[in-house]
GROMACS .gro file of N, CA and C in nm:
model
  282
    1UNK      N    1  -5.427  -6.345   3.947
    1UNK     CA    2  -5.527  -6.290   3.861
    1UNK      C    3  -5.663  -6.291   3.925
    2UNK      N    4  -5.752  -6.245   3.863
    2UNK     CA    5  -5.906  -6.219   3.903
    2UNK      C    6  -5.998  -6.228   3.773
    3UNK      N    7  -6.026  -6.388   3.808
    3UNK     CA    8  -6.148  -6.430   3.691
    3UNK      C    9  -6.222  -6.356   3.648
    4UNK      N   10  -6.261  -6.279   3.747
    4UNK     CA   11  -6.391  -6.178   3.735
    4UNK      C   12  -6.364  -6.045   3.627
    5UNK      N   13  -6.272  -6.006   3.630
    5UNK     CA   14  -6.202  -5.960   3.522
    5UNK      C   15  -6.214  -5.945   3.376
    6UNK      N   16  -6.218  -6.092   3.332
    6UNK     CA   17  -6.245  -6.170   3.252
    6UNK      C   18  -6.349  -6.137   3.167
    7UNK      N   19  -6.357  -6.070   3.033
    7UNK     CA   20  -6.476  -6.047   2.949
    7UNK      C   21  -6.604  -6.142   2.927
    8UNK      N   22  -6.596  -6.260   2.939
    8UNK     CA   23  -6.679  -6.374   2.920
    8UNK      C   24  -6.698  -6.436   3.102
    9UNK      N   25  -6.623  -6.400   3.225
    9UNK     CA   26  -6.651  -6.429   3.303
    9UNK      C   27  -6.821  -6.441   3.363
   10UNK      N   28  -6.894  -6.317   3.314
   10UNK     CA   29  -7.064  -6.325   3.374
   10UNK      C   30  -7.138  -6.451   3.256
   11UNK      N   31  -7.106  -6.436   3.153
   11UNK     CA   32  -7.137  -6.501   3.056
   11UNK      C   33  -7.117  -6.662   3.072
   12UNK      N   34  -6.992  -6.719   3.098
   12UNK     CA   35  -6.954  -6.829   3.189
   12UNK      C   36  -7.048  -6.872   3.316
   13UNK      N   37  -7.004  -6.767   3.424
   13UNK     CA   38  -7.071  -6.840   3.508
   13UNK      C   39  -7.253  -6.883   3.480
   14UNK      N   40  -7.355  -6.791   3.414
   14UNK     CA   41  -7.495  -6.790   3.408
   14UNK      C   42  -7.499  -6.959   3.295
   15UNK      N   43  -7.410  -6.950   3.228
   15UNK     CA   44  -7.432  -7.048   3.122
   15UNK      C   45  -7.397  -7.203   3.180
   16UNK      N   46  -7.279  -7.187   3.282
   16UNK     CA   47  -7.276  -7.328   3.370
   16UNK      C   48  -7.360  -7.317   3.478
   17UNK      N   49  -7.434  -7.198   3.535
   17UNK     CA   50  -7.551  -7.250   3.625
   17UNK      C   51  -7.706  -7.316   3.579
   18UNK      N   52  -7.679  -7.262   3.450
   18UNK     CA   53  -7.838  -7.274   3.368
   18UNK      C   54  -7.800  -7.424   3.343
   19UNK      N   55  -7.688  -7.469   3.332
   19UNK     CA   56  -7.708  -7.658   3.330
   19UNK      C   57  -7.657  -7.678   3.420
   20UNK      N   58  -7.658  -7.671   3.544
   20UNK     CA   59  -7.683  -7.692   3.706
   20UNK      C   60  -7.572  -7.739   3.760
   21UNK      N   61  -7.471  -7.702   3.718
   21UNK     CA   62  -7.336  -7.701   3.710
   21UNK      C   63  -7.274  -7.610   3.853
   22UNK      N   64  -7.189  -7.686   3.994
   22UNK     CA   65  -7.202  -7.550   4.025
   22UNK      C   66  -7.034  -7.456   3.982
   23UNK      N   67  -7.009  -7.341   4.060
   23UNK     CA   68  -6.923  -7.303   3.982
   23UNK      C   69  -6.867  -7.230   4.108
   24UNK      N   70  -6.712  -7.259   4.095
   24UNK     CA   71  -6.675  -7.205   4.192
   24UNK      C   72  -6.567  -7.103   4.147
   25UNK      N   73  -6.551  -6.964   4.262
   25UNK     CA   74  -6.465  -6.832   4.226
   25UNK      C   75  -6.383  -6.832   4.290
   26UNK      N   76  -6.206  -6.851   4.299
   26UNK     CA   77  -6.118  -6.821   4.368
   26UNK      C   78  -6.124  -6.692   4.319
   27UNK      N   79  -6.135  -6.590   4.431
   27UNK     CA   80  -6.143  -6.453   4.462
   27UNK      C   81  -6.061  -6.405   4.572
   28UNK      N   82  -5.971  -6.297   4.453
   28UNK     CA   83  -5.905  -6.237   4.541
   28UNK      C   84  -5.961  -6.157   4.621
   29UNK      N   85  -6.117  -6.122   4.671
   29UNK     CA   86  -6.101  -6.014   4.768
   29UNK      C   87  -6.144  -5.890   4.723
   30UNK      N   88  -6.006  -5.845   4.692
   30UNK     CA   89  -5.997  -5.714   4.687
   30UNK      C   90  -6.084  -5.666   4.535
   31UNK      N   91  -6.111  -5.747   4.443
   31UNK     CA   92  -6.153  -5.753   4.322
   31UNK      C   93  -6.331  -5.666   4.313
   32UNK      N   94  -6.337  -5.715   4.427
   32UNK     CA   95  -6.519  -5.684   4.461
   32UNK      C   96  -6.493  -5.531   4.519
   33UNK      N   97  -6.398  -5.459   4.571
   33UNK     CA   98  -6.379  -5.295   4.572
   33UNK      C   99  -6.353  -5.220   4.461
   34UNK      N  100  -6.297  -5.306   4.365
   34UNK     CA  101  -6.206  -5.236   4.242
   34UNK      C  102  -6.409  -5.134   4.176
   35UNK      N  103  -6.326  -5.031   4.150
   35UNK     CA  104  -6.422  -4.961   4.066
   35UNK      C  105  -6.492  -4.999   3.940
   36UNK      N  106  -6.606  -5.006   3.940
   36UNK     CA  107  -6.637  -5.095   3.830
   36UNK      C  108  -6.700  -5.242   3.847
   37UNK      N  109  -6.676  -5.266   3.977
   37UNK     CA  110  -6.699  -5.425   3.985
   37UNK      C  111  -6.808  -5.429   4.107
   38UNK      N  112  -6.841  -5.320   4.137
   38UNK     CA  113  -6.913  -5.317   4.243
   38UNK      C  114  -7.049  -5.397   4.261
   39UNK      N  115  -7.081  -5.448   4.166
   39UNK     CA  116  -7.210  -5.567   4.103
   39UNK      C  117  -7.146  -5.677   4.141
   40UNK      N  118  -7.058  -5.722   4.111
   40UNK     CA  119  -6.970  -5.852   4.153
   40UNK      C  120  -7.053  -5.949   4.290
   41UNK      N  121  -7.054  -5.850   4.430
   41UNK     CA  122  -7.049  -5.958   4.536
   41UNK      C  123  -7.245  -6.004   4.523
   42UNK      N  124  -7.293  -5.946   4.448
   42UNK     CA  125  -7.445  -5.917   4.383
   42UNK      C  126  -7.454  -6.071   4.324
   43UNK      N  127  -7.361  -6.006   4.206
   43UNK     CA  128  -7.393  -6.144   4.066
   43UNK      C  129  -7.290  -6.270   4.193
   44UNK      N  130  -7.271  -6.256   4.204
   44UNK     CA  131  -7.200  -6.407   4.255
   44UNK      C  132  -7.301  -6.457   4.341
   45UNK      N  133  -7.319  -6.386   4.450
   45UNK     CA  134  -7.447  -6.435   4.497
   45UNK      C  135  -7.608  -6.476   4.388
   46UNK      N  136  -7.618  -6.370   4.342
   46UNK     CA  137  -7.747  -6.411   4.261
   46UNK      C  138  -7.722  -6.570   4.177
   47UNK      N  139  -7.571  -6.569   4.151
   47UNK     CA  140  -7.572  -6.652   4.028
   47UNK      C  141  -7.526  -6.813   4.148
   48UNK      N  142  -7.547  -6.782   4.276
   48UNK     CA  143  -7.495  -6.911   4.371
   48UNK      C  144  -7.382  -6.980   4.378
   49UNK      N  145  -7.262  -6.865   4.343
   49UNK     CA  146  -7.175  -6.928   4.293
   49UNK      C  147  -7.065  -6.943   4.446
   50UNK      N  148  -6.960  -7.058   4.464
   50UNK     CA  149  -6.914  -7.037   4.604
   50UNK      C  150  -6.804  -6.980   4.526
   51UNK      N  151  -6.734  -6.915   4.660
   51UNK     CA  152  -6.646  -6.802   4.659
   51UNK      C  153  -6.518  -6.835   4.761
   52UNK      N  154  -6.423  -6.935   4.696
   52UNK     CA  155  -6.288  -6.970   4.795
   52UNK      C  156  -6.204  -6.812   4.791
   53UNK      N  157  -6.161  -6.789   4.915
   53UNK     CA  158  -6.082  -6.692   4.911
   53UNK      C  159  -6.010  -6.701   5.035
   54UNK      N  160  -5.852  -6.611   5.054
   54UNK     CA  161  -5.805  -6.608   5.191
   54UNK      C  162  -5.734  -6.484   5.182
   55UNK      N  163  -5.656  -6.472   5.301
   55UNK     CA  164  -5.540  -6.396   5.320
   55UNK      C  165  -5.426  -6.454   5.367
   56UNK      N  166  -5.282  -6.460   5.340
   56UNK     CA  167  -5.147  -6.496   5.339
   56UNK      C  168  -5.132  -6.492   5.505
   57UNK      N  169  -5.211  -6.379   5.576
   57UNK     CA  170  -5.220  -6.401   5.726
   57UNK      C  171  -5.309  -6.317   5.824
   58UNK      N  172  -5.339  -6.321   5.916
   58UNK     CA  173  -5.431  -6.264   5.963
   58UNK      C  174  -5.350  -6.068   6.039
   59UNK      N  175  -5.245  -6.062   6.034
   59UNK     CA  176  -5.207  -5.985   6.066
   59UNK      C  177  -5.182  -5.881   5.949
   60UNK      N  178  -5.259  -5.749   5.981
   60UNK     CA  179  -5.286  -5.684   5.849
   60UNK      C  180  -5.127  -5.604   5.787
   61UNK      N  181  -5.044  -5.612   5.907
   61UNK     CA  182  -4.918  -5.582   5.867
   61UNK      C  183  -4.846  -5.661   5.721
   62UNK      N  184  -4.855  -5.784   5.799
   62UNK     CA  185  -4.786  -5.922   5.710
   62UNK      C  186  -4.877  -5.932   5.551
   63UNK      N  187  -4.966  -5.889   5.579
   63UNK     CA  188  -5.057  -5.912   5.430
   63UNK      C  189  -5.024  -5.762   5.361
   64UNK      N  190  -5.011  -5.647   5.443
   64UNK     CA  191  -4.985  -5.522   5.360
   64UNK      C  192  -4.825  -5.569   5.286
   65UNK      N  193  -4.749  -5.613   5.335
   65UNK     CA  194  -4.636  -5.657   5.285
   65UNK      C  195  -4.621  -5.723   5.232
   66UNK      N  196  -4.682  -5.822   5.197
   66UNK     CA  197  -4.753  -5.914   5.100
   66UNK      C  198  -4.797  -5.877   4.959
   67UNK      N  199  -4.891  -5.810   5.019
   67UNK     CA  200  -5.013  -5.794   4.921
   67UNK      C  201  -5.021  -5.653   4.866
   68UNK      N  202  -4.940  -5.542   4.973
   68UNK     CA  203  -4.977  -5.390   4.881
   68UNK      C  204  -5.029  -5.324   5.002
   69UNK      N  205  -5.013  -5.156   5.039
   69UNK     CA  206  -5.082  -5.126   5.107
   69UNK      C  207  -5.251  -5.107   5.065
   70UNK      N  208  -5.313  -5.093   5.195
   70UNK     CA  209  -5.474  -5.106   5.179
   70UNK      C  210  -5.521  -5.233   5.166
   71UNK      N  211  -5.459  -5.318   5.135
   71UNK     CA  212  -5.478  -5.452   5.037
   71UNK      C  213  -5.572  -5.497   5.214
   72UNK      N  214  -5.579  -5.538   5.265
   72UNK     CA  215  -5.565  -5.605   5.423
   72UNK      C  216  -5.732  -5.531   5.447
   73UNK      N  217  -5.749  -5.405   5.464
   73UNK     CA  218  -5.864  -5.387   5.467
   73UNK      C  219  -5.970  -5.354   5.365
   74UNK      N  220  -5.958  -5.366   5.245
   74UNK     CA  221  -6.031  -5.413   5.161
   74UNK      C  222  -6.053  -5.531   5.124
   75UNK      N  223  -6.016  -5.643   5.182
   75UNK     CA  224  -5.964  -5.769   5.205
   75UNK      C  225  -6.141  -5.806   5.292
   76UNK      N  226  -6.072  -5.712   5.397
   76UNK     CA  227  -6.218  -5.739   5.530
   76UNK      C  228  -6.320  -5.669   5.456
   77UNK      N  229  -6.383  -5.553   5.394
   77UNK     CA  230  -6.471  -5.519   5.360
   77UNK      C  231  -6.513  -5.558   5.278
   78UNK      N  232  -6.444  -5.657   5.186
   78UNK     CA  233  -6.501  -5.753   5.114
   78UNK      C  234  -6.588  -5.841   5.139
   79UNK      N  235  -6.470  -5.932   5.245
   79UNK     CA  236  -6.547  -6.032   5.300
   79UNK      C  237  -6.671  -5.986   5.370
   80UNK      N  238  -6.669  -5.904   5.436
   80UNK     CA  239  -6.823  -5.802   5.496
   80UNK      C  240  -6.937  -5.824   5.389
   81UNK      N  241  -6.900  -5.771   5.275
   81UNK     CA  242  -6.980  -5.755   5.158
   81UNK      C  243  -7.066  -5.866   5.137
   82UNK      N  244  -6.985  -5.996   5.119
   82UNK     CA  245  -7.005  -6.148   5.102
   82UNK      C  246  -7.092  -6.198   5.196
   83UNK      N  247  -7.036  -6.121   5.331
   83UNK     CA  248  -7.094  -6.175   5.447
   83UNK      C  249  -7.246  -6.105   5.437
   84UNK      N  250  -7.285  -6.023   5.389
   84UNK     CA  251  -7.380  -5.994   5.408
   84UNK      C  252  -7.473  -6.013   5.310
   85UNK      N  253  -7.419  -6.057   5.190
   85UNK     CA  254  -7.508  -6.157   5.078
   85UNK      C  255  -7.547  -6.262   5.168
   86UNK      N  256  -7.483  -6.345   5.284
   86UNK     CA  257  -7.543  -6.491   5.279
   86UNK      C  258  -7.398  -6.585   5.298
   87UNK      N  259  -7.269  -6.531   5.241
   87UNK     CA  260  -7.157  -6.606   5.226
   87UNK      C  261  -7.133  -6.646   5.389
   88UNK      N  262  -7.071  -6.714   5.426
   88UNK     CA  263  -7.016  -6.793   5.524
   88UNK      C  264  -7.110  -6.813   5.614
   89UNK      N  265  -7.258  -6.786   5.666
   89UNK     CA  266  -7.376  -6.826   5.738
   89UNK      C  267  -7.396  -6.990   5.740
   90UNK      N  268  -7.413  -7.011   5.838
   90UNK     CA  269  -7.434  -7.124   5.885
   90UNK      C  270  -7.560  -7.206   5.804
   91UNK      N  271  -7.614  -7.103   5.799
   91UNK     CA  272  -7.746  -7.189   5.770
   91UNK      C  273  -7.730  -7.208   5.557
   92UNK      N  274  -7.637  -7.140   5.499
   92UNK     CA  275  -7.576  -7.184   5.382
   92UNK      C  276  -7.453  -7.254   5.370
   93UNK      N  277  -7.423  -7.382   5.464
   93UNK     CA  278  -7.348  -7.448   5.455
   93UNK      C  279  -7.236  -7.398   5.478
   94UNK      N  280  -7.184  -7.311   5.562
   94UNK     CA  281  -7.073  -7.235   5.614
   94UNK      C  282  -7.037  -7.323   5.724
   0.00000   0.00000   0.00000
């Protein structure tokens, strides 16, 4: 599944950051391409929230078989996305 999804998910996270709570997103990834969600890698960042995520393997074959075709490189342009909020940088505790 994909928290983010979730009708009360933005509502959740702002309400456990406002009592300094932090809050963490197992994210699938691919969730931050889906149409509609394109605010997502935005609010997660704005809202400081960390973001565990992986892939089943680094070979985009084994994860298309896995996971679905396309799945593998929307996977990476995600993480791009993240990466370019601030996610995995060194200098934010990466």
């Amino acid at each position: 599944g994909a928290p983010e999804m979730h009708a009360a998910f933005a509502t959740l996270v702002r309400g456990a950051r406002a009592l300094g709570i932090r809050v963490i997103d197992r994210c699938n990834l691919t969730i931050l391409r889906r149409k509609g969600m394109e605010h997502m890698a935005d609010f997660l960042a704005e809202n400081e929230v960390d973001v565990i995520a992986s892939l089943p393997c680094y070979s985009s074959a084994n994860v298309e078989k896995q996971r679905g075709s396309g799945v593998f490189l929307d996977s990476i342009a995600a993480l791009q996305e993240l990466n370019a909020r601030g996610y995995g940088a060194a200098e934010n505790g990466a």
